[in-house]
Coordinates of C-alpha atoms (C1' of nucleotides) in Angstrom, one line a residue:
Chain A
M1 CA 57.3 -33.7 20.8
T2 CA 57.9 -30.4 22.6
Q3 CA 56.7 -29.7 26.1
K4 CA 55.1 -26.6 27.4
P5 CA 57.4 -24.6 29.7
G6 CA 56.1 -24.3 33.2
I7 CA 57.0 -24.1 36.9
P8 CA 55.3 -25.6 40.0
K9 CA 52.3 -24.1 41.5
G10 CA 53.0 -21.1 43.7
T11 CA 56.5 -20.5 42.4
R12 CA 57.7 -17.7 40.2
D13 CA 60.4 -16.6 37.8
F14 CA 61.8 -13.1 38.3
L15 CA 62.6 -10.9 35.3
P16 CA 65.4 -8.4 35.5
Q17 CA 63.2 -5.4 36.3
T18 CA 61.7 -7.3 39.2
M19 CA 65.1 -8.5 40.4
M20 CA 66.4 -4.9 40.4
R21 CA 63.5 -4.0 42.7
R22 CA 63.8 -7.1 44.9
N23 CA 67.5 -6.4 45.3
Y24 CA 66.7 -2.9 46.4
I25 CA 64.5 -4.3 49.1
F26 CA 67.1 -6.8 50.2
D27 CA 69.9 -4.2 50.2
T28 CA 67.8 -1.9 52.3
I29 CA 67.0 -4.6 54.9
R30 CA 70.5 -5.9 54.9
E31 CA 71.9 -2.4 55.5
V32 CA 69.7 -2.0 58.6
F33 CA 70.5 -5.4 60.0
Q34 CA 74.2 -4.7 59.7
N35 CA 73.8 -1.2 61.1
Y36 CA 72.5 -2.8 64.4
G37 CA 75.4 -5.3 64.6
Y38 CA 73.8 -8.4 63.2
L39 CA 75.9 -10.9 61.2
P40 CA 74.9 -13.0 58.2
I41 CA 74.6 -16.8 58.2
E42 CA 73.1 -19.3 55.7
T43 CA 71.7 -22.8 56.2
P44 CA 70.7 -25.5 53.7
A45 CA 67.4 -25.4 51.9
M46 CA 66.7 -28.9 53.2
E47 CA 66.8 -30.1 56.7
N48 CA 66.2 -33.5 58.3
L49 CA 62.5 -34.0 58.8
K50 CA 63.2 -34.7 62.5
T51 CA 64.4 -31.1 62.8
L52 CA 61.4 -29.6 61.1
M53 CA 58.5 -31.7 62.4
G54 CA 56.5 -30.6 65.4
K55 CA 58.0 -27.2 65.8
S56 CA 55.5 -24.9 64.2
G57 CA 52.3 -26.7 65.2
E58 CA 50.1 -29.2 63.3
E59 CA 49.4 -26.7 60.6
G60 CA 53.2 -26.3 60.0
D61 CA 53.7 -30.0 59.7
R62 CA 51.0 -30.2 57.0
L63 CA 52.7 -27.5 55.0
L64 CA 56.1 -29.1 54.9
F65 CA 57.5 -30.2 51.5
K66 CA 59.0 -33.6 52.0
L67 CA 61.8 -35.0 49.8
L68 CA 61.7 -38.5 48.5
N69 CA 64.7 -40.5 49.6
S70 CA 67.3 -41.3 47.0
G71 CA 68.0 -44.8 45.7
D72 CA 65.7 -47.6 46.7
F73 CA 63.3 -45.7 48.8
L74 CA 60.8 -48.6 49.0
K75 CA 63.4 -50.7 50.8
D76 CA 62.2 -50.2 54.4
I77 CA 58.6 -49.9 53.7
N78 CA 56.0 -52.0 55.5
K79 CA 53.3 -53.4 53.2
N80 CA 50.7 -53.3 55.9
D81 CA 51.2 -49.6 56.4
I82 CA 50.5 -49.0 52.8
D83 CA 47.4 -51.2 52.7
E84 CA 46.0 -49.5 55.8
K85 CA 47.0 -46.1 54.5
R86 CA 49.0 -45.1 57.5
I87 CA 50.3 -42.0 55.7
G88 CA 52.5 -40.9 58.6
K89 CA 54.3 -44.2 58.9
V90 CA 54.8 -44.6 55.1
T91 CA 56.0 -41.0 54.8
T92 CA 58.7 -41.5 57.5
S93 CA 60.0 -44.6 55.8
I94 CA 60.3 -43.0 52.3
S95 CA 61.3 -39.5 53.3
E96 CA 63.8 -38.2 55.8
K97 CA 64.5 -34.7 54.4
G98 CA 62.3 -31.7 53.9
L99 CA 62.4 -28.1 52.6
R100 CA 62.6 -25.6 55.5
Y101 CA 59.3 -24.0 56.5
D102 CA 60.9 -21.0 58.1
L103 CA 64.3 -19.7 59.1
T104 CA 63.8 -19.8 62.9
V105 CA 63.8 -23.5 63.4
P106 CA 66.9 -24.1 61.3
F107 CA 68.5 -21.3 63.2
A108 CA 67.8 -22.9 66.6
R109 CA 69.3 -26.1 65.2
F110 CA 72.3 -24.1 63.9
V111 CA 72.9 -22.4 67.3
V112 CA 73.0 -25.7 69.2
Q113 CA 75.2 -27.4 66.6
H114 CA 77.7 -24.5 66.6
R115 CA 77.3 -23.3 70.2
N116 CA 81.1 -23.6 70.8
E117 CA 81.9 -21.4 67.8
L118 CA 79.5 -18.6 68.6
T119 CA 79.7 -15.7 70.9
F120 CA 76.5 -15.0 72.9
P121 CA 74.3 -13.1 72.8
F122 CA 74.5 -14.2 69.2
K123 CA 72.9 -11.7 66.7
R124 CA 72.4 -13.0 63.2
Y125 CA 70.5 -12.2 60.1
Q126 CA 69.5 -14.6 57.3
I127 CA 68.0 -13.9 54.0
Q128 CA 66.9 -17.0 52.2
P129 CA 63.9 -18.7 50.6
V130 CA 61.5 -20.9 52.5
W131 CA 58.8 -23.3 51.2
R132 CA 55.3 -24.0 52.3
A133 CA 52.8 -26.3 50.7
D134 CA 50.0 -23.8 51.2
R135 CA 47.3 -23.1 48.7
P136 CA 48.6 -20.0 46.8
Q137 CA 46.8 -16.6 46.8
K138 CA 47.8 -13.1 46.3
G139 CA 50.7 -12.4 48.6
R140 CA 50.9 -16.0 49.4
Y141 CA 53.4 -18.2 47.6
R142 CA 54.8 -21.7 48.0
E143 CA 58.4 -20.4 47.6
F144 CA 59.2 -17.0 49.2
T145 CA 62.1 -15.2 50.8
Q146 CA 62.3 -14.3 54.4
C147 CA 64.6 -11.9 56.0
D148 CA 65.1 -13.0 59.5
V149 CA 66.9 -11.2 62.4
D150 CA 67.3 -12.9 65.7
V151 CA 69.3 -12.4 68.9
I152 CA 69.7 -15.5 71.0
G153 CA 71.2 -15.9 74.4
S154 CA 69.7 -12.8 76.0
D155 CA 66.3 -12.3 77.7
S156 CA 66.7 -8.5 78.0
L157 CA 63.7 -6.6 76.7
L158 CA 66.1 -4.2 75.1
N159 CA 66.3 -6.8 72.3
E160 CA 62.6 -6.4 71.7
V161 CA 63.0 -2.6 71.6
E162 CA 65.9 -3.0 69.2
L163 CA 63.8 -5.2 66.8
I164 CA 61.0 -2.6 66.8
R165 CA 63.5 0.1 66.0
M166 CA 64.8 -2.0 63.1
I167 CA 61.3 -2.6 61.8
D168 CA 60.6 1.1 62.0
D169 CA 63.9 1.8 60.2
V170 CA 63.3 -0.7 57.4
F171 CA 59.8 0.5 56.6
S172 CA 60.7 4.2 56.9
K173 CA 63.5 3.7 54.4
L174 CA 61.1 1.9 52.0
K175 CA 58.5 4.6 52.6
I176 CA 55.8 2.0 53.6
K177 CA 53.3 3.1 56.2
V178 CA 52.9 0.4 58.8
V179 CA 51.3 -0.3 62.1
I180 CA 53.5 -2.4 64.5
K181 CA 51.2 -4.6 66.6
L182 CA 52.5 -6.0 69.9
N183 CA 51.3 -8.5 72.4
N184 CA 52.7 -11.0 74.9
R185 CA 51.9 -14.7 75.0
K186 CA 52.1 -14.4 78.8
I187 CA 49.2 -12.0 78.7
L188 CA 47.2 -14.5 76.7
S189 CA 48.1 -17.2 79.2
G190 CA 47.0 -14.9 82.0
I191 CA 43.7 -14.4 80.3
S192 CA 43.1 -18.1 79.9
H193 CA 44.0 -18.7 83.6
Y194 CA 41.7 -15.9 84.7
I195 CA 38.7 -17.5 83.0
G196 CA 39.7 -20.9 84.3
A197 CA 40.5 -22.7 81.1
P198 CA 44.3 -22.6 80.6
E199 CA 44.1 -25.6 78.2
M200 CA 41.8 -23.6 75.9
L201 CA 44.5 -20.9 75.3
T202 CA 44.7 -21.5 71.6
D203 CA 41.0 -21.7 71.0
I204 CA 40.4 -18.5 72.9
T205 CA 43.1 -16.5 71.2
T206 CA 42.3 -17.6 67.6
A207 CA 38.7 -16.6 68.2
M208 CA 39.7 -13.3 69.8
D209 CA 42.0 -12.6 66.9
K210 CA 39.0 -12.5 64.5
L211 CA 37.2 -9.6 66.2
D212 CA 38.1 -7.1 63.4
K213 CA 37.1 -9.5 60.7
I214 CA 33.8 -11.0 61.9
G215 CA 32.5 -8.8 64.7
I216 CA 31.8 -9.5 68.3
A217 CA 28.7 -11.6 67.8
S218 CA 30.5 -14.1 65.6
V219 CA 33.4 -14.2 68.0
V220 CA 31.0 -15.3 70.7
E221 CA 29.6 -17.9 68.4
E222 CA 33.0 -19.2 67.6
L223 CA 33.9 -19.4 71.2
K224 CA 30.8 -21.5 71.9
N225 CA 31.6 -23.8 69.0
R226 CA 35.0 -24.3 70.4
G227 CA 33.5 -25.6 73.6
I228 CA 33.9 -22.6 75.9
Y229 CA 31.2 -22.1 78.5
T230 CA 28.9 -19.1 78.6
E231 CA 30.1 -17.9 82.0
M232 CA 33.7 -18.0 80.6
I233 CA 32.7 -16.1 77.6
D234 CA 31.1 -13.4 79.8
K235 CA 34.5 -13.1 81.5
I236 CA 36.4 -12.8 78.2
L237 CA 34.1 -10.3 76.5
P238 CA 35.2 -7.2 78.4
I239 CA 38.8 -8.1 77.6
I240 CA 38.2 -8.6 73.9
E241 CA 36.4 -5.2 73.7
L242 CA 39.1 -3.3 75.5
K243 CA 39.6 0.1 73.9
G244 CA 41.8 3.1 74.4
N245 CA 45.5 3.9 74.1
N246 CA 48.2 1.4 74.8
Y247 CA 48.7 2.3 78.4
S248 CA 45.1 2.6 79.4
K249 CA 44.4 -0.8 77.8
L250 CA 47.2 -2.3 79.8
D251 CA 46.0 -0.7 83.0
K252 CA 42.5 -2.0 82.5
L253 CA 43.8 -5.4 81.7
N254 CA 46.0 -5.4 84.8
K255 CA 42.9 -4.9 87.0
V256 CA 41.4 -8.0 85.5
I257 CA 44.3 -10.4 85.1
G258 CA 47.0 -8.7 87.2
H259 CA 46.6 -11.3 89.9
T260 CA 47.7 -14.2 87.6
E261 CA 51.4 -14.9 87.5
D262 CA 51.7 -14.9 83.7
G263 CA 49.3 -12.0 83.2
S264 CA 51.2 -9.8 85.6
T265 CA 54.7 -10.4 84.1
G266 CA 53.3 -10.1 80.6
I267 CA 51.8 -6.7 81.3
K268 CA 55.0 -5.6 83.0
E269 CA 57.1 -6.7 80.0
M270 CA 54.8 -4.9 77.7
K271 CA 55.0 -1.7 79.7
T272 CA 58.8 -1.8 79.9
I273 CA 59.0 -2.1 76.1
L274 CA 56.5 0.8 75.6
D275 CA 58.5 2.9 78.2
R276 CA 61.8 2.3 76.4
L277 CA 60.2 3.1 73.0
S278 CA 58.9 6.4 74.2
S279 CA 62.5 7.6 74.7
V280 CA 63.5 6.9 71.1
N281 CA 62.3 8.3 67.8
I282 CA 59.8 5.9 66.2
H283 CA 57.8 6.9 63.0
S284 CA 55.5 4.0 62.8
E285 CA 52.3 3.5 64.8
I286 CA 52.8 1.1 67.8
E287 CA 49.7 -0.7 69.0
F288 CA 49.3 -3.0 71.9
D289 CA 46.7 -5.6 70.7
Q290 CA 45.6 -8.0 73.3
A291 CA 44.0 -10.1 70.6
L292 CA 47.2 -10.7 68.6
A293 CA 48.0 -14.4 68.9
R294 CA 50.1 -15.7 66.1
G295 CA 50.0 -19.4 65.4
L296 CA 53.6 -20.5 65.7
D297 CA 53.7 -22.8 68.7
Y298 CA 57.2 -21.9 69.9
Y299 CA 56.5 -18.2 70.9
T300 CA 56.4 -17.7 74.7
G301 CA 56.8 -13.9 75.3
T302 CA 56.5 -10.8 73.1
V303 CA 54.9 -11.3 69.7
F304 CA 55.1 -8.9 66.8
E305 CA 53.1 -8.4 63.7
V306 CA 53.5 -5.6 61.2
K307 CA 50.8 -4.6 58.8
A308 CA 50.9 -2.3 55.8
K309 CA 48.4 0.5 56.3
D310 CA 47.6 1.2 52.6
V311 CA 47.5 -2.3 51.1
A312 CA 45.5 -5.3 52.4
I313 CA 47.9 -8.2 52.1
G314 CA 48.3 -9.8 55.5
S315 CA 51.4 -9.2 57.6
V316 CA 54.6 -8.0 56.0
C317 CA 56.7 -8.8 59.0
G318 CA 56.2 -10.9 62.1
G319 CA 58.0 -12.6 65.0
G320 CA 58.3 -13.1 68.7
R321 CA 60.3 -14.4 71.6
Y322 CA 60.8 -18.1 72.1
D323 CA 62.2 -19.2 75.4
D324 CA 63.1 -22.8 74.7
L325 CA 63.4 -23.5 71.0
T326 CA 66.9 -24.8 71.4
G327 CA 65.8 -27.2 74.2
V328 CA 64.7 -30.0 71.9
F329 CA 68.2 -30.0 70.3
G330 CA 69.9 -30.3 73.7
L331 CA 70.6 -26.7 74.8
P332 CA 67.9 -25.7 77.3
N333 CA 67.2 -22.3 78.9
V334 CA 68.4 -20.2 76.0
S335 CA 66.0 -17.5 75.2
G336 CA 65.8 -15.8 71.7
V337 CA 63.7 -13.2 70.0
G338 CA 63.5 -12.3 66.4
V339 CA 61.3 -11.1 63.5
S340 CA 61.0 -12.0 59.9
F341 CA 60.5 -9.6 57.0
G342 CA 58.5 -11.0 54.1
A343 CA 60.4 -9.7 51.1
D344 CA 57.8 -10.9 48.6
R345 CA 54.9 -9.1 50.3
I346 CA 56.9 -6.0 50.8
Y347 CA 57.5 -6.1 47.1
D348 CA 53.8 -6.5 46.4
V349 CA 52.9 -3.6 48.8
M350 CA 55.5 -1.3 47.2
N351 CA 54.3 -2.3 43.7
E352 CA 50.7 -1.5 44.5
S353 CA 51.6 1.8 46.2
N354 CA 53.8 2.8 43.3
L355 CA 56.8 3.2 45.6
F356 CA 59.4 2.0 43.1
T357 CA 61.0 4.9 41.3
G358 CA 62.8 5.1 38.0
Q359 CA 66.5 4.8 39.0
L360 CA 66.0 1.1 39.7
L361 CA 65.6 0.2 36.1
S362 CA 68.9 0.1 34.3
S363 CA 72.4 -0.9 35.3
T364 CA 74.3 0.0 32.1
Q365 CA 75.4 3.6 31.8
V366 CA 76.8 3.5 28.3
L367 CA 76.5 1.3 25.2
L368 CA 79.2 1.1 22.5
V369 CA 77.7 0.7 19.1
N370 CA 79.3 -2.1 17.1
F371 CA 80.1 -1.0 13.5
G372 CA 82.0 -4.1 12.5
D373 CA 85.2 -6.1 13.0
K374 CA 87.8 -3.4 12.8
E375 CA 85.8 -0.9 14.9
A376 CA 84.9 -3.6 17.5
G377 CA 88.6 -4.2 18.1
Y378 CA 89.1 -0.5 18.8
S379 CA 85.8 -0.4 20.9
L380 CA 87.0 -3.2 23.1
K381 CA 89.9 -1.1 24.3
V382 CA 87.6 1.8 24.9
L383 CA 85.2 -0.5 26.8
E384 CA 88.1 -1.8 29.0
E385 CA 89.1 1.8 29.8
L386 CA 85.5 2.8 30.7
Q387 CA 85.0 -0.3 33.0
K388 CA 88.4 0.3 34.6
N389 CA 87.0 3.7 35.6
N390 CA 83.9 2.1 37.2
I391 CA 81.6 3.2 34.4
K392 CA 79.1 0.4 33.7
A393 CA 79.5 -0.2 30.0
E394 CA 78.8 -2.7 27.3
L395 CA 79.7 -3.3 23.7
Y396 CA 76.9 -4.6 21.4
P397 CA 78.1 -8.1 20.4
D398 CA 76.9 -8.1 16.8
A399 CA 77.5 -5.6 14.0
A400 CA 73.8 -5.3 13.7
K401 CA 72.0 -2.4 12.0
M402 CA 72.5 0.7 14.0
K403 CA 68.7 1.2 14.4
K404 CA 68.6 -2.1 16.1
Q405 CA 71.4 -1.2 18.5
M406 CA 69.9 2.1 19.3
K407 CA 66.7 0.5 20.1
Y408 CA 68.4 -2.0 22.3
A409 CA 69.9 1.0 24.3
D410 CA 66.5 2.6 24.5
Q411 CA 64.8 -0.4 25.8
K412 CA 67.4 -1.2 28.3
D413 CA 67.1 2.4 29.4
I414 CA 70.8 3.0 28.9
R415 CA 71.4 6.7 29.2
Y416 CA 74.4 7.2 26.8
V417 CA 75.6 5.7 23.5
I418 CA 79.1 6.0 22.1
L419 CA 79.4 5.9 18.3
L420 CA 82.7 4.6 17.3
G421 CA 83.0 4.2 13.5
E422 CA 85.7 4.7 11.0
E423 CA 85.5 8.5 11.3
E424 CA 85.9 8.4 15.0
M425 CA 88.8 6.0 14.8
T426 CA 90.8 8.3 12.6
S427 CA 90.0 11.5 14.5
G428 CA 90.3 9.9 18.0
K429 CA 87.2 11.9 18.9
L430 CA 84.3 9.7 19.9
T431 CA 80.6 10.6 19.4
L432 CA 78.7 10.6 22.6
K433 CA 74.9 10.6 22.4
D434 CA 72.6 11.4 25.4
M435 CA 69.5 9.2 24.8
R436 CA 67.4 11.3 27.0
T437 CA 67.9 14.7 25.3
G438 CA 68.9 13.3 21.9
E439 CA 72.0 15.6 21.9
Q440 CA 75.3 14.4 20.7
S441 CA 78.9 15.7 20.9
K442 CA 82.4 14.7 20.0
A443 CA 85.1 14.3 22.5
G444 CA 88.2 12.4 23.4
L445 CA 87.9 9.4 25.7
P446 CA 89.3 11.0 28.9
D447 CA 86.8 13.8 28.6
I448 CA 84.0 11.4 28.1
I449 CA 85.1 9.4 31.2
N450 CA 85.1 12.6 33.2
Q451 CA 81.6 13.4 32.0
L452 CA 80.2 10.0 32.7
K453 CA 81.7 9.9 36.2
D454 CA 79.5 12.7 37.5
Chain B
rG1 C1' 43.1 -29.0 53.8
rU2 C1' 37.5 -26.7 52.7
rG3 C1' 34.3 -23.8 49.4
rG4 C1' 33.8 -20.5 44.9
rA5 C1' 35.5 -18.3 40.2
rU6 C1' 39.1 -18.2 36.1
rG7 C1' 42.0 -19.8 31.5
rU8 C1' 41.4 -17.4 23.7
rA9 C1' 48.4 -14.3 20.1
rG10 C1' 54.3 -12.4 24.2
rC11 C1' 50.6 -8.8 27.2
rU12 C1' 45.4 -6.8 28.0
rC13 C1' 41.0 -8.5 26.2
rA14 C1' 36.5 -9.3 22.1
rG15 C1' 34.3 -13.7 20.2
rG16 C1' 24.4 -13.9 21.9
rU17 C1' 21.1 -19.4 21.8
rG18 C1' 27.3 -24.9 19.0
rG19 C1' 27.8 -23.7 12.2
rU20 C1' 32.9 -21.9 6.9
rU21 C1' 39.7 -19.5 6.7
rA22 C1' 39.2 -17.2 15.5
rG23 C1' 39.6 -10.9 15.9
rA24 C1' 41.3 -6.0 18.2
rG25 C1' 44.8 -2.9 20.8
rC26 C1' 49.7 -3.0 22.6
rG27 C1' 54.2 -5.6 21.8
rC28 C1' 57.4 -8.1 18.1
rU29 C1' 59.9 -8.4 12.9
rG30 C1' 60.9 -5.8 8.3
rG31 C1' 60.6 -1.3 5.3
rA32 C1' 60.0 4.4 4.6
rU33 C1' 65.3 6.6 7.0
rU34 C1' 72.2 1.7 3.6
rG35 C1' 75.9 6.1 10.8
rU36 C1' 70.9 7.2 14.9
rG37 C1' 66.4 5.0 19.4
rG38 C1' 61.9 7.0 21.7
rU39 C1' 57.1 10.0 17.5
rU40 C1' 54.7 9.0 12.5
rC41 C1' 53.3 5.9 8.1
rC42 C1' 53.3 1.1 5.5
rA43 C1' 53.8 -4.2 5.4
rG44 C1' 54.4 -8.9 7.9
rA45 C1' 54.9 -12.9 11.4
rG46 C1' 52.6 -15.1 15.5
rG47 C1' 47.0 -19.0 18.3
rU48 C1' 46.7 -27.8 18.6
rC49 C1' 41.2 -21.4 21.9
rG50 C1' 45.2 -24.5 29.5
rU51 C1' 45.4 -30.1 29.0
rG52 C1' 42.9 -34.9 28.4
rG53 C1' 38.4 -37.3 27.5
rG54 C1' 33.0 -37.2 26.0
rU55 C1' 28.2 -35.5 23.5
rU56 C1' 27.3 -33.9 18.2
rC57 C1' 27.0 -34.2 11.1
rA58 C1' 29.7 -30.0 13.5
rA59 C1' 32.8 -27.7 19.9
rG60 C1' 36.5 -21.6 21.5
rU61 C1' 31.1 -22.3 22.7
rC62 C1' 27.8 -28.0 25.9
rC63 C1' 29.3 -32.2 29.7
rC64 C1' 33.2 -34.7 32.8
rA65 C1' 38.1 -34.9 34.7
rU66 C1' 42.7 -32.5 35.5
rC67 C1' 46.2 -28.4 35.8
rU68 C1' 47.0 -23.0 36.4
rU69 C1' 45.8 -18.3 38.4
rC70 C1' 42.5 -15.6 41.5
rC71 C1' 38.9 -15.0 45.9
rA72 C1' 37.0 -16.5 50.8
rC73 C1' 38.1 -19.8 55.0
rC74 C1' 42.3 -21.9 57.4
rC75 C1' 47.1 -20.3 58.3
rC76 C1' 50.8 -16.9 57.7
rA77 C1' 55.5 -13.6 55.3

RNA sequence: GUGGAUGUAGCUCAGGUGGUUAGAGCGCUGGAUUGUGGUUCCAGAGGUCGUGGGUUCAAGUCCCAUCUUCCACCCCA
């Protein structure tokens, strides 16, 4: 009885060609991170559920993958809890570990746990997979890789500016056109105070955020459904419909919510960031968007969201400032800010926009054809010499038909083939064939090495 | 988590109203060309029709369930 091969919903295998391209993305991002002085760390795929729960909002908790305890996991279970279907209680007694949902929460845990070994402000980057029990769609996977950069232990807005410059750098290098959207949670808080319903902050922002998608009438409808009074909605509407460039939007907004404490500091912070950005060279479009909310509960200041302009796929990068994520782990008053690049979506965008170019295909430069036992022995020495000179080379392992070996080189997109048969062994001159032009010539090994090095 | 579509060869897809041995293109294997790929010609292999039930003399086709992928919502990278 054989079984059909398969993998869990929302997960994927990556074939060599895809990996070459993914690695190109990772290399580009890593290079930028290091260029700005960030250092790598890694944390385990699984964390204690206590660490993960309650950090990213209710939605986040629902999307957590939980791991069944090892051994007799039914040991501590309460029968009544099962009978009465208290899912939460049963879950906590049979599962104490889960797969991480993002890299920010594990990072906060990491910082507190290693605070005495770190130098602050601590700048780190982390490129690892995360897991979410979401329903998969295009650009939405259950296992995907995030590339996080964060700086923790500094509340300077220069960090925000630096992150925006890095975002701009990464997407410029990858040739993806993006718009970088910015907002500040304090502005949103100011708005909710201004209309007199601070506790409705989340409801207001999620409704506002939909303006582009569903239009103004539906937003009003949604606000009503969420229990916001008509007179409040009348106050919000002008804010939602604010138009103009970044500064004029902020000025108009300041007239309305500038008297609130949060609103005023939020607007000041936003202006400072825009001022600083104007003195550096940024290629991407920067847009202050008063409706940008972002669901992650721990954000308290600036929030970022980056969208690809040519492909509709959700955000390719997002993040924000969190003032007290380390507090729950026992290290209060440490502010951090960071963003996360979604490698998988970046791949999808590049793929759809045909931004991957040929040189990413093959790694091997030259293939040695295997003519048989005697010749393979000689070829092995040639192979060693080529590799010693940093020429990526491989010897075909079997003395298969030459046609088959040539075809192998062709399909792996290997540029050169060396023919080394009896004739070449006696003369010491190897036959080098250029698969692209079809031309072939005879030369000694040192000459060939020189030619391949260029 | 809610609603809606989808699934036939490795890939992309044909297969009116149920009816014999389920097809094509590409790919794959072999040969024409015993030391030459990519082009051409010839031949061949490969499918429990996603899976499990049911209706029927008969199911790729109808019904139910389930899984996958995709779309919208939700949320987000």
